[in-house]
Amino acid sequence: MSTSLASTAMALASSGALSSRHTVGQSRPSAAALRAAPSRRRLVVSAVAAPFREEEAVAQQADLSAAAVAAAASRGRVVLESADELRSTWVHRAWVGGATALMAGTLATGLAQVDSSGAAVSAGAAALAAYFLADVGTAFYHWGVDNYGDANTPIFGGQIAAFQGHHQRPWTITEREFCNNVHKLFAPATPFAAVLLGSAAAGAPVWWDVWSSTFLFLCCMSQQMHAWSHMKKSELHPAVVALQESGLMISRRDHGAHHKAPFDCKYSIVSGWCTPLLDGDCPENSVWSKLEQYVYQHWGVEPRSWHEPQADWLEEERPGTSA
């Protein structure tokens, strides 16, 4: 499963649907060079999230007619028109509840087999490894969807548009109800969770039951941890604040650096444990830079982080916060 997450960005780059509309170069260009360039073509990707209050939506988007919404949707943009789209539905809850039950069943089956100190150590090590690898896996996925593809990319297009819209209006994620926010991860995880429960019932090793169920659950929950990292302490449950302050969960301070142009570091959204290993001492020495060079050399596709962001990629001011 972690291999699949780590290779997602490569799959995006190798897809025939991907294209780069950046100026081609052998390495990450400097900001001065970009400003001096006579012309640069715009990025294809754009995503717009709605204001987080209905009354603000009326004030901020009075000119967003039904025709404009339809036109935006036809270009693959994500347009949230009302607060209703931030609420959880029974379908969202069913996906989240069902997948969680399957994962919990796998974990419980594995823990029921812990009958010695050796088995307990094995289970504990498996859980710790799952926590770290979930951080690594989500970081690779985040890097991939931030830098490659657009809303029309097969399979991943919706996630790509959503992540890029998130950079423009990051507060929207905090306005989504829990199941609304995470169901898009729990839904595709459900078949995998069912397979894992079946393997647990068939007598899979303790370490596998613990590792696989914990890893899959944390990957699914990463979107909510991401949401919490955008919220103030006063808006969070004390238990979440405690986990953030202890370093067990990504915090507002740790994730905030990712939302500064050119968005080329701090991609992890579970705990942040893997960030020093992946980011290195500077962007040019990071794992991401090496991967970007590899992708460019083999497929000729540049990441968005090599260029200064366009206006529709810059963070907007949250409605209601201006003086």
PDB file of C-alpha atoms in Angstrom:
ATOM      1  CA  MET A   1       0.000   0.000   0.000  1.00  0.00           C
ATOM      2  CA  SER A   2       2.817   2.457   0.867  1.00  0.00           C
ATOM      3  CA  THR A   3       4.556   1.590  -2.409  1.00  0.00           C
ATOM      4  CA  SER A   4       1.367   2.511  -4.237  1.00  0.00           C
ATOM      5  CA  LEU A   5       1.131   5.870  -2.493  1.00  0.00           C
ATOM      6  CA  ALA A   6       4.793   6.650  -3.058  1.00  0.00           C
ATOM      7  CA  SER A   7       4.530   5.867  -6.764  1.00  0.00           C
ATOM      8  CA  THR A   8       1.368   7.899  -7.376  1.00  0.00           C
ATOM      9  CA  ALA A   9       3.263  10.975  -8.550  1.00  0.00           C
ATOM     10  CA  MET A  10       5.234   8.902 -11.062  1.00  0.00           C
ATOM     11  CA  ALA A  11       2.013   7.499 -12.435  1.00  0.00           C
ATOM     12  CA  LEU A  12       0.660  11.027 -12.801  1.00  0.00           C
ATOM     13  CA  ALA A  13       3.716  12.143 -14.722  1.00  0.00           C
ATOM     14  CA  SER A  14       3.754   9.137 -17.036  1.00  0.00           C
ATOM     15  CA  SER A  15       0.040   9.430 -17.894  1.00  0.00           C
ATOM     16  CA  GLY A  16      -0.599  10.489 -21.437  1.00  0.00           C
ATOM     17  CA  ALA A  17      -3.160  12.975 -20.156  1.00  0.00           C
ATOM     18  CA  LEU A  18      -0.503  15.086 -18.440  1.00  0.00           C
ATOM     19  CA  SER A  19       1.126  18.035 -20.060  1.00  0.00           C
ATOM     20  CA  SER A  20       3.438  20.798 -18.901  1.00  0.00           C
ATOM     21  CA  ARG A  21       2.781  24.387 -19.884  1.00  0.00           C
ATOM     22  CA  HIS A  22       5.843  25.753 -18.155  1.00  0.00           C
ATOM     23  CA  THR A  23       9.023  27.068 -19.706  1.00  0.00           C
ATOM     24  CA  VAL A  24      11.306  24.043 -20.084  1.00  0.00           C
ATOM     25  CA  GLY A  25      14.615  24.041 -18.256  1.00  0.00           C
ATOM     26  CA  GLN A  26      17.188  21.622 -16.865  1.00  0.00           C
ATOM     27  CA  SER A  27      16.882  22.766 -13.248  1.00  0.00           C
ATOM     28  CA  ARG A  28      14.747  24.773 -10.872  1.00  0.00           C
ATOM     29  CA  PRO A  29      14.879  28.359 -12.295  1.00  0.00           C
ATOM     30  CA  SER A  30      15.497  31.343 -10.073  1.00  0.00           C
ATOM     31  CA  ALA A  31      12.806  33.891  -9.329  1.00  0.00           C
ATOM     32  CA  ALA A  32      14.894  36.580 -11.072  1.00  0.00           C
ATOM     33  CA  ALA A  33      15.120  34.498 -14.235  1.00  0.00           C
ATOM     34  CA  LEU A  34      11.373  33.967 -14.212  1.00  0.00           C
ATOM     35  CA  ARG A  35      10.657  37.667 -13.850  1.00  0.00           C
ATOM     36  CA  ALA A  36      13.047  38.431 -16.714  1.00  0.00           C
ATOM     37  CA  ALA A  37      11.444  35.920 -19.077  1.00  0.00           C
ATOM     38  CA  PRO A  38       9.527  37.657 -21.907  1.00  0.00           C
ATOM     39  CA  SER A  39       6.511  35.404 -21.580  1.00  0.00           C
ATOM     40  CA  ARG A  40       5.271  32.329 -19.772  1.00  0.00           C
ATOM     41  CA  ARG A  41       2.160  30.297 -20.401  1.00  0.00           C
ATOM     42  CA  ARG A  42      -0.379  29.901 -17.615  1.00  0.00           C
ATOM     43  CA  LEU A  43      -1.000  26.781 -15.632  1.00  0.00           C
ATOM     44  CA  VAL A  44      -3.957  24.688 -16.732  1.00  0.00           C
ATOM     45  CA  VAL A  45      -5.136  23.855 -13.237  1.00  0.00           C
ATOM     46  CA  SER A  46      -7.518  26.030 -11.308  1.00  0.00           C
ATOM     47  CA  ALA A  47      -9.966  25.277  -8.534  1.00  0.00           C
ATOM     48  CA  VAL A  48     -12.261  27.561  -6.606  1.00  0.00           C
ATOM     49  CA  ALA A  49     -13.876  26.818  -3.274  1.00  0.00           C
ATOM     50  CA  ALA A  50     -16.889  28.732  -2.091  1.00  0.00           C
ATOM     51  CA  PRO A  51     -16.880  31.244   0.751  1.00  0.00           C
ATOM     52  CA  PHE A  52     -17.582  29.553   4.039  1.00  0.00           C
ATOM     53  CA  ARG A  53     -20.819  31.359   4.881  1.00  0.00           C
ATOM     54  CA  GLU A  54     -23.929  31.635   2.744  1.00  0.00           C
ATOM     55  CA  GLU A  55     -24.314  35.345   3.336  1.00  0.00           C
ATOM     56  CA  GLU A  56     -20.685  35.897   2.382  1.00  0.00           C
ATOM     57  CA  ALA A  57     -21.228  33.826  -0.724  1.00  0.00           C
ATOM     58  CA  VAL A  58     -23.944  36.264  -1.780  1.00  0.00           C
ATOM     59  CA  ALA A  59     -21.701  39.269  -1.164  1.00  0.00           C
ATOM     60  CA  GLN A  60     -18.538  37.782  -2.650  1.00  0.00           C
ATOM     61  CA  GLN A  61     -19.986  35.898  -5.597  1.00  0.00           C
ATOM     62  CA  ALA A  62     -23.041  37.834  -6.667  1.00  0.00           C
ATOM     63  CA  ASP A  63     -21.931  37.560 -10.278  1.00  0.00           C
ATOM     64  CA  LEU A  64     -21.500  33.765 -10.156  1.00  0.00           C
ATOM     65  CA  SER A  65     -24.511  32.871 -12.260  1.00  0.00           C
ATOM     66  CA  ALA A  66     -25.651  29.336 -13.044  1.00  0.00           C
ATOM     67  CA  ALA A  67     -24.101  29.723 -16.489  1.00  0.00           C
ATOM     68  CA  ALA A  68     -20.774  30.761 -14.983  1.00  0.00           C
ATOM     69  CA  VAL A  69     -20.820  27.792 -12.620  1.00  0.00           C
ATOM     70  CA  ALA A  70     -21.575  25.426 -15.500  1.00  0.00           C
ATOM     71  CA  ALA A  71     -18.767  26.934 -17.555  1.00  0.00           C
ATOM     72  CA  ALA A  72     -16.316  26.561 -14.691  1.00  0.00           C
ATOM     73  CA  ALA A  73     -17.361  22.957 -14.144  1.00  0.00           C
ATOM     74  CA  SER A  74     -16.836  22.209 -17.829  1.00  0.00           C
ATOM     75  CA  ARG A  75     -13.217  23.290 -17.408  1.00  0.00           C
ATOM     76  CA  GLY A  76     -12.754  20.890 -14.526  1.00  0.00           C
ATOM     77  CA  ARG A  77     -12.855  23.536 -11.812  1.00  0.00           C
ATOM     78  CA  VAL A  78     -14.217  22.794  -8.353  1.00  0.00           C
ATOM     79  CA  VAL A  79     -16.903  25.305  -7.438  1.00  0.00           C
ATOM     80  CA  LEU A  80     -18.712  25.107  -4.115  1.00  0.00           C
ATOM     81  CA  GLU A  81     -21.887  27.127  -4.332  1.00  0.00           C
ATOM     82  CA  SER A  82     -23.383  26.833  -0.855  1.00  0.00           C
ATOM     83  CA  ALA A  83     -22.882  25.680   2.708  1.00  0.00           C
ATOM     84  CA  ASP A  84     -24.874  22.542   1.848  1.00  0.00           C
ATOM     85  CA  GLU A  85     -21.839  21.223   0.002  1.00  0.00           C
ATOM     86  CA  LEU A  86     -19.818  21.375   3.220  1.00  0.00           C
ATOM     87  CA  ARG A  87     -22.239  19.196   5.184  1.00  0.00           C
ATOM     88  CA  SER A  88     -22.036  15.418   5.633  1.00  0.00           C
ATOM     89  CA  THR A  89     -24.665  13.205   4.035  1.00  0.00           C
ATOM     90  CA  TRP A  90     -25.768   9.707   4.986  1.00  0.00           C
ATOM     91  CA  VAL A  91     -23.707   8.397   2.059  1.00  0.00           C
ATOM     92  CA  HIS A  92     -20.581  10.087   3.432  1.00  0.00           C
ATOM     93  CA  ARG A  93     -21.259   8.644   6.881  1.00  0.00           C
ATOM     94  CA  ALA A  94     -21.876   5.171   5.462  1.00  0.00           C
ATOM     95  CA  TRP A  95     -18.527   5.119   3.662  1.00  0.00           C
ATOM     96  CA  VAL A  96     -16.613   6.374   6.680  1.00  0.00           C
ATOM     97  CA  GLY A  97     -18.428   4.172   9.186  1.00  0.00           C
ATOM     98  CA  GLY A  98     -18.270   1.036   7.057  1.00  0.00           C
ATOM     99  CA  ALA A  99     -14.580   1.335   6.215  1.00  0.00           C
ATOM    100  CA  THR A 100     -13.696   2.160   9.816  1.00  0.00           C
ATOM    101  CA  ALA A 101     -15.569  -0.900  11.051  1.00  0.00           C
ATOM    102  CA  LEU A 102     -13.641  -3.124   8.636  1.00  0.00           C
ATOM    103  CA  MET A 103     -10.295  -1.677   9.702  1.00  0.00           C
ATOM    104  CA  ALA A 104     -11.220  -1.958  13.380  1.00  0.00           C
ATOM    105  CA  GLY A 105     -12.148  -5.598  12.830  1.00  0.00           C
ATOM    106  CA  THR A 106      -8.734  -6.302  11.324  1.00  0.00           C
ATOM    107  CA  LEU A 107      -6.944  -4.555  14.182  1.00  0.00           C
ATOM    108  CA  ALA A 108      -9.028  -6.355  16.809  1.00  0.00           C
ATOM    109  CA  THR A 109      -8.363  -9.729  15.176  1.00  0.00           C
ATOM    110  CA  GLY A 110      -4.641  -9.071  15.256  1.00  0.00           C
ATOM    111  CA  LEU A 111      -4.571  -7.835  18.839  1.00  0.00           C
ATOM    112  CA  ALA A 112      -6.575 -10.863  19.958  1.00  0.00           C
ATOM    113  CA  GLN A 113      -3.613 -12.994  18.937  1.00  0.00           C
ATOM    114  CA  VAL A 114      -1.158 -11.126  21.174  1.00  0.00           C
ATOM    115  CA  ASP A 115      -0.399 -13.796  23.781  1.00  0.00           C
ATOM    116  CA  SER A 116       3.231 -13.124  24.668  1.00  0.00           C
ATOM    117  CA  SER A 117       5.685 -10.295  25.238  1.00  0.00           C
ATOM    118  CA  GLY A 118       7.246 -11.004  21.846  1.00  0.00           C
ATOM    119  CA  ALA A 119       3.895 -10.686  20.104  1.00  0.00           C
ATOM    120  CA  ALA A 120       3.220  -7.449  21.992  1.00  0.00           C
ATOM    121  CA  VAL A 121       6.541  -5.981  20.894  1.00  0.00           C
ATOM    122  CA  SER A 122       5.794  -7.047  17.313  1.00  0.00           C
ATOM    123  CA  ALA A 123       2.379  -5.371  17.416  1.00  0.00           C
ATOM    124  CA  GLY A 124       3.798  -2.184  18.909  1.00  0.00           C
ATOM    125  CA  ALA A 125       6.581  -1.982  16.332  1.00  0.00           C
ATOM    126  CA  ALA A 126       4.071  -2.565  13.536  1.00  0.00           C
ATOM    127  CA  ALA A 127       1.858   0.290  14.772  1.00  0.00           C
ATOM    128  CA  LEU A 128       4.846   2.644  15.040  1.00  0.00           C
ATOM    129  CA  ALA A 129       6.030   1.713  11.552  1.00  0.00           C
ATOM    130  CA  ALA A 130       2.527   2.297  10.200  1.00  0.00           C
ATOM    131  CA  TYR A 131       2.427   5.752  11.752  1.00  0.00           C
ATOM    132  CA  PHE A 132       5.726   6.739  10.176  1.00  0.00           C
ATOM    133  CA  LEU A 133       4.996   5.209   6.763  1.00  0.00           C
ATOM    134  CA  ALA A 134       1.568   6.848   6.631  1.00  0.00           C
ATOM    135  CA  ASP A 135       3.346  10.172   7.057  1.00  0.00           C
ATOM    136  CA  VAL A 136       5.751   9.257   4.236  1.00  0.00           C
ATOM    137  CA  GLY A 137       3.010   7.944   1.956  1.00  0.00           C
ATOM    138  CA  THR A 138       0.758  10.965   2.310  1.00  0.00           C
ATOM    139  CA  ALA A 139       3.746  13.283   1.768  1.00  0.00           C
ATOM    140  CA  PHE A 140       4.527  11.613  -1.574  1.00  0.00           C
ATOM    141  CA  TYR A 141       0.892  11.735  -2.626  1.00  0.00           C
ATOM    142  CA  HIS A 142       0.590  15.394  -1.607  1.00  0.00           C
ATOM    143  CA  TRP A 143       3.740  16.249  -3.575  1.00  0.00           C
ATOM    144  CA  GLY A 144       2.373  14.470  -6.645  1.00  0.00           C
ATOM    145  CA  VAL A 145      -1.023  16.150  -6.755  1.00  0.00           C
ATOM    146  CA  ASP A 146       0.434  19.568  -5.905  1.00  0.00           C
ATOM    147  CA  ASN A 147       2.908  19.471  -8.750  1.00  0.00           C
ATOM    148  CA  TYR A 148       1.571  17.390 -11.624  1.00  0.00           C
ATOM    149  CA  GLY A 149      -1.608  17.000 -13.638  1.00  0.00           C
ATOM    150  CA  ASP A 150      -4.829  18.951 -13.646  1.00  0.00           C
ATOM    151  CA  ALA A 151      -8.546  18.469 -13.079  1.00  0.00           C
ATOM    152  CA  ASN A 152      -8.832  16.454 -16.294  1.00  0.00           C
ATOM    153  CA  THR A 153      -6.202  13.880 -15.302  1.00  0.00           C
ATOM    154  CA  PRO A 154      -7.761  10.386 -15.219  1.00  0.00           C
ATOM    155  CA  ILE A 155      -8.511   8.955 -11.748  1.00  0.00           C
ATOM    156  CA  PHE A 156      -6.656  11.649  -9.807  1.00  0.00           C
ATOM    157  CA  GLY A 157      -8.168  14.762 -11.414  1.00  0.00           C
ATOM    158  CA  GLY A 158     -10.671  15.466  -8.649  1.00  0.00           C
ATOM    159  CA  GLN A 159      -8.011  15.222  -5.942  1.00  0.00           C
ATOM    160  CA  ILE A 160      -5.617  17.420  -7.945  1.00  0.00           C
ATOM    161  CA  ALA A 161      -8.237  20.149  -8.394  1.00  0.00           C
ATOM    162  CA  ALA A 162      -9.211  19.955  -4.729  1.00  0.00           C
ATOM    163  CA  PHE A 163      -5.633  20.253  -3.472  1.00  0.00           C
ATOM    164  CA  GLN A 164      -4.917  23.207  -5.714  1.00  0.00           C
ATOM    165  CA  GLY A 165      -8.165  24.909  -4.747  1.00  0.00           C
ATOM    166  CA  HIS A 166      -7.085  24.336  -1.158  1.00  0.00           C
ATOM    167  CA  HIS A 167      -3.979  26.447  -1.732  1.00  0.00           C
ATOM    168  CA  GLN A 168      -6.171  29.298  -2.924  1.00  0.00           C
ATOM    169  CA  ARG A 169      -8.766  29.079  -0.129  1.00  0.00           C
ATOM    170  CA  PRO A 170      -7.302  26.881   2.620  1.00  0.00           C
ATOM    171  CA  TRP A 171      -9.965  27.798   5.174  1.00  0.00           C
ATOM    172  CA  THR A 172     -12.653  25.830   3.320  1.00  0.00           C
ATOM    173  CA  ILE A 173     -11.279  22.534   4.625  1.00  0.00           C
ATOM    174  CA  THR A 174     -11.972  23.691   8.174  1.00  0.00           C
ATOM    175  CA  GLU A 175     -15.630  24.373   7.326  1.00  0.00           C
ATOM    176  CA  ARG A 176     -16.362  20.865   6.062  1.00  0.00           C
ATOM    177  CA  GLU A 177     -18.093  18.473   8.416  1.00  0.00           C
ATOM    178  CA  PHE A 178     -16.012  15.443   9.346  1.00  0.00           C
ATOM    179  CA  CYS A 179     -17.491  12.764   7.063  1.00  0.00           C
ATOM    180  CA  ASN A 180     -17.821  15.244   4.205  1.00  0.00           C
ATOM    181  CA  ASN A 181     -14.127  15.985   4.542  1.00  0.00           C
ATOM    182  CA  VAL A 182     -12.772  12.421   4.722  1.00  0.00           C
ATOM    183  CA  HIS A 183     -15.215  10.244   2.790  1.00  0.00           C
ATOM    184  CA  LYS A 184     -13.297  10.602  -0.472  1.00  0.00           C
ATOM    185  CA  LEU A 185     -10.446   8.709   1.162  1.00  0.00           C
ATOM    186  CA  PHE A 186     -12.506   6.204   3.139  1.00  0.00           C
ATOM    187  CA  ALA A 187     -14.628   5.231   0.113  1.00  0.00           C
ATOM    188  CA  PRO A 188     -11.784   3.936  -2.110  1.00  0.00           C
ATOM    189  CA  ALA A 189     -10.139   2.381   0.964  1.00  0.00           C
ATOM    190  CA  THR A 190     -13.213   0.215   1.674  1.00  0.00           C
ATOM    191  CA  PRO A 191     -12.373  -2.673  -0.713  1.00  0.00           C
ATOM    192  CA  PHE A 192      -8.820  -2.795   0.656  1.00  0.00           C
ATOM    193  CA  ALA A 193     -10.178  -2.804   4.207  1.00  0.00           C
ATOM    194  CA  ALA A 194     -12.466  -5.708   3.316  1.00  0.00           C
ATOM    195  CA  VAL A 195      -9.548  -7.697   1.880  1.00  0.00           C
ATOM    196  CA  LEU A 196      -7.487  -7.029   5.005  1.00  0.00           C
ATOM    197  CA  LEU A 197     -10.281  -8.252   7.264  1.00  0.00           C
ATOM    198  CA  GLY A 198     -10.539 -11.389   5.164  1.00  0.00           C
ATOM    199  CA  SER A 199      -6.805 -12.035   5.477  1.00  0.00           C
ATOM    200  CA  ALA A 200      -7.009 -11.475   9.234  1.00  0.00           C
ATOM    201  CA  ALA A 201      -9.807 -14.037   9.511  1.00  0.00           C
ATOM    202  CA  ALA A 202      -7.687 -16.460   7.487  1.00  0.00           C
ATOM    203  CA  GLY A 203      -4.882 -16.254  10.060  1.00  0.00           C
ATOM    204  CA  ALA A 204      -2.556 -13.466   8.891  1.00  0.00           C
ATOM    205  CA  PRO A 205       0.360 -12.650  11.263  1.00  0.00           C
ATOM    206  CA  VAL A 206      -0.233 -10.266  14.144  1.00  0.00           C
ATOM    207  CA  TRP A 207       2.209  -7.678  12.792  1.00  0.00           C
ATOM    208  CA  TRP A 208       0.463  -7.591   9.421  1.00  0.00           C
ATOM    209  CA  ASP A 209      -3.009  -7.142  10.896  1.00  0.00           C
ATOM    210  CA  VAL A 210      -1.807  -4.297  13.122  1.00  0.00           C
ATOM    211  CA  TRP A 211       0.373  -2.612  10.499  1.00  0.00           C
ATOM    212  CA  SER A 212      -2.044  -2.775   7.580  1.00  0.00           C
ATOM    213  CA  SER A 213      -5.151  -1.632   9.464  1.00  0.00           C
ATOM    214  CA  THR A 214      -3.303   1.181  11.249  1.00  0.00           C
ATOM    215  CA  PHE A 215      -1.586   2.363   8.071  1.00  0.00           C
ATOM    216  CA  LEU A 216      -4.797   2.406   6.039  1.00  0.00           C
ATOM    217  CA  PHE A 217      -6.771   4.200   8.760  1.00  0.00           C
ATOM    218  CA  LEU A 218      -4.111   6.894   9.197  1.00  0.00           C
ATOM    219  CA  CYS A 219      -3.941   7.495   5.452  1.00  0.00           C
ATOM    220  CA  CYS A 220      -7.706   7.978   5.423  1.00  0.00           C
ATOM    221  CA  MET A 221      -7.587  10.238   8.474  1.00  0.00           C
ATOM    222  CA  SER A 222      -4.776  12.364   7.040  1.00  0.00           C
ATOM    223  CA  GLN A 223      -7.317  14.691   5.441  1.00  0.00           C
ATOM    224  CA  GLN A 224      -8.823  15.454   8.852  1.00  0.00           C
ATOM    225  CA  MET A 225      -5.398  15.907  10.434  1.00  0.00           C
ATOM    226  CA  HIS A 226      -4.742  18.291   7.566  1.00  0.00           C
ATOM    227  CA  ALA A 227      -7.927  20.194   8.415  1.00  0.00           C
ATOM    228  CA  TRP A 228      -6.966  20.406  12.082  1.00  0.00           C
ATOM    229  CA  SER A 229      -3.576  21.869  11.111  1.00  0.00           C
ATOM    230  CA  HIS A 230      -5.446  24.836   9.602  1.00  0.00           C
ATOM    231  CA  MET A 231      -7.498  25.530  12.723  1.00  0.00           C
ATOM    232  CA  LYS A 232      -6.703  27.627  15.769  1.00  0.00           C
ATOM    233  CA  LYS A 233      -6.229  25.939  19.127  1.00  0.00           C
ATOM    234  CA  SER A 234      -9.433  27.539  20.363  1.00  0.00           C
ATOM    235  CA  GLU A 235     -11.334  25.681  17.633  1.00  0.00           C
ATOM    236  CA  LEU A 236      -9.872  22.258  18.427  1.00  0.00           C
ATOM    237  CA  HIS A 237     -10.652  19.582  20.988  1.00  0.00           C
ATOM    238  CA  PRO A 238      -8.047  19.566  23.808  1.00  0.00           C
ATOM    239  CA  ALA A 239      -7.003  16.024  22.835  1.00  0.00           C
ATOM    240  CA  VAL A 240      -6.147  17.186  19.295  1.00  0.00           C
ATOM    241  CA  VAL A 241      -4.187  20.145  20.682  1.00  0.00           C
ATOM    242  CA  ALA A 242      -2.272  17.793  22.981  1.00  0.00           C
ATOM    243  CA  LEU A 243      -1.377  15.487  20.086  1.00  0.00           C
ATOM    244  CA  GLN A 244      -0.220  18.423  17.986  1.00  0.00           C
ATOM    245  CA  GLU A 245       1.889  19.901  20.754  1.00  0.00           C
ATOM    246  CA  SER A 246       3.474  16.523  21.515  1.00  0.00           C
ATOM    247  CA  GLY A 247       4.535  16.122  17.886  1.00  0.00           C
ATOM    248  CA  LEU A 248       2.323  13.108  17.271  1.00  0.00           C
ATOM    249  CA  MET A 249       0.151  15.036  14.826  1.00  0.00           C
ATOM    250  CA  ILE A 250       0.938  17.735  12.280  1.00  0.00           C
ATOM    251  CA  SER A 251       0.368  21.178  13.770  1.00  0.00           C
ATOM    252  CA  ARG A 252      -0.648  24.563  12.413  1.00  0.00           C
ATOM    253  CA  ARG A 253       2.909  25.846  12.788  1.00  0.00           C
ATOM    254  CA  ASP A 254       4.509  22.844  11.062  1.00  0.00           C
ATOM    255  CA  HIS A 255       2.075  22.763   8.153  1.00  0.00           C
ATOM    256  CA  GLY A 256       1.902  26.521   7.717  1.00  0.00           C
ATOM    257  CA  ALA A 257       5.297  26.649   6.001  1.00  0.00           C
ATOM    258  CA  HIS A 258       3.920  24.545   3.156  1.00  0.00           C
ATOM    259  CA  HIS A 259       1.472  27.312   2.240  1.00  0.00           C
ATOM    260  CA  LYS A 260       4.228  29.732   1.302  1.00  0.00           C
ATOM    261  CA  ALA A 261       5.267  29.985  -2.360  1.00  0.00           C
ATOM    262  CA  PRO A 262       6.690  28.053  -4.130  1.00  0.00           C
ATOM    263  CA  PHE A 263       5.033  25.280  -2.052  1.00  0.00           C
ATOM    264  CA  ASP A 264       8.026  22.972  -2.431  1.00  0.00           C
ATOM    265  CA  CYS A 265       8.455  21.502   1.054  1.00  0.00           C
ATOM    266  CA  LYS A 266       6.665  20.131   4.160  1.00  0.00           C
ATOM    267  CA  TYR A 267       4.237  17.919   2.261  1.00  0.00           C
ATOM    268  CA  SER A 268       3.470  15.472   5.093  1.00  0.00           C
ATOM    269  CA  ILE A 269       0.039  15.817   6.710  1.00  0.00           C
ATOM    270  CA  VAL A 270      -0.006  13.093   9.390  1.00  0.00           C
ATOM    271  CA  SER A 271       2.747  13.766  11.921  1.00  0.00           C
ATOM    272  CA  GLY A 272       5.545  15.554  10.092  1.00  0.00           C
ATOM    273  CA  TRP A 273       8.077  12.988  11.316  1.00  0.00           C
ATOM    274  CA  CYS A 274       9.372  12.356   7.801  1.00  0.00           C
ATOM    275  CA  THR A 275       9.762  16.034   6.879  1.00  0.00           C
ATOM    276  CA  PRO A 276      13.447  16.445   7.898  1.00  0.00           C
ATOM    277  CA  LEU A 277      14.366  13.307   5.945  1.00  0.00           C
ATOM    278  CA  LEU A 278      12.497  14.283   2.784  1.00  0.00           C
ATOM    279  CA  ASP A 279      13.104  18.043   2.767  1.00  0.00           C
ATOM    280  CA  GLY A 280      16.815  17.936   3.586  1.00  0.00           C
ATOM    281  CA  ASP A 281      18.658  21.106   4.520  1.00  0.00           C
ATOM    282  CA  CYS A 282      17.329  23.088   1.531  1.00  0.00           C
ATOM    283  CA  PRO A 283      14.911  22.611  -1.395  1.00  0.00           C
ATOM    284  CA  GLU A 284      17.727  21.902  -3.870  1.00  0.00           C
ATOM    285  CA  ASN A 285      18.940  18.961  -1.752  1.00  0.00           C
ATOM    286  CA  SER A 286      15.520  17.512  -1.005  1.00  0.00           C
ATOM    287  CA  VAL A 287      14.126  14.181  -2.115  1.00  0.00           C
ATOM    288  CA  TRP A 288      11.473  16.193  -3.966  1.00  0.00           C
ATOM    289  CA  SER A 289      14.046  18.039  -6.058  1.00  0.00           C
ATOM    290  CA  LYS A 290      15.711  14.770  -7.057  1.00  0.00           C
ATOM    291  CA  LEU A 291      12.359  13.252  -8.023  1.00  0.00           C
ATOM    292  CA  GLU A 292      11.402  16.338  -9.993  1.00  0.00           C
ATOM    293  CA  GLN A 293      14.649  16.178 -11.937  1.00  0.00           C
ATOM    294  CA  TYR A 294      14.046  12.486 -12.629  1.00  0.00           C
ATOM    295  CA  VAL A 295      10.505  13.107 -13.868  1.00  0.00           C
ATOM    296  CA  TYR A 296      11.647  15.972 -16.092  1.00  0.00           C
ATOM    297  CA  GLN A 297      14.569  14.039 -17.578  1.00  0.00           C
ATOM    298  CA  HIS A 298      12.409  11.010 -18.394  1.00  0.00           C
ATOM    299  CA  TRP A 299       9.070  12.606 -19.363  1.00  0.00           C
ATOM    300  CA  GLY A 300       9.831  16.291 -19.956  1.00  0.00           C
ATOM    301  CA  VAL A 301       7.245  17.415 -17.394  1.00  0.00           C
ATOM    302  CA  GLU A 302       8.129  20.178 -14.941  1.00  0.00           C
ATOM    303  CA  PRO A 303       6.568  20.514 -11.478  1.00  0.00           C
ATOM    304  CA  ARG A 304       4.602  23.622 -10.602  1.00  0.00           C
ATOM    305  CA  SER A 305       7.009  24.388  -7.744  1.00  0.00           C
ATOM    306  CA  TRP A 306       9.727  25.306 -10.269  1.00  0.00           C
ATOM    307  CA  HIS A 307       7.838  28.480 -11.123  1.00  0.00           C
ATOM    308  CA  GLU A 308       6.372  31.390  -9.256  1.00  0.00           C
ATOM    309  CA  PRO A 309       2.672  30.712  -8.762  1.00  0.00           C
ATOM    310  CA  GLN A 310       0.065  32.376 -10.928  1.00  0.00           C
ATOM    311  CA  ALA A 311      -2.525  34.670  -9.345  1.00  0.00           C
ATOM    312  CA  ASP A 312      -5.132  31.907  -9.177  1.00  0.00           C
ATOM    313  CA  TRP A 313      -2.748  29.793  -7.089  1.00  0.00           C
ATOM    314  CA  LEU A 314      -2.074  32.432  -4.449  1.00  0.00           C
ATOM    315  CA  GLU A 315      -3.976  32.368  -1.189  1.00  0.00           C
ATOM    316  CA  GLU A 316      -6.937  34.702  -1.027  1.00  0.00           C
ATOM    317  CA  GLU A 317      -8.058  36.665   1.983  1.00  0.00           C
ATOM    318  CA  ARG A 318     -10.662  34.779   3.969  1.00  0.00           C
ATOM    319  CA  PRO A 319     -14.053  36.481   3.728  1.00  0.00           C
ATOM    320  CA  GLY A 320     -14.957  38.355   6.888  1.00  0.00           C
ATOM    321  CA  THR A 321     -11.346  38.835   8.076  1.00  0.00           C
ATOM    322  CA  SER A 322     -10.573  42.194   6.494  1.00  0.00           C
ATOM    323  CA  ALA A 323     -10.640  45.283   8.640  1.00  0.00           C
TER     324      ALA A 323
END
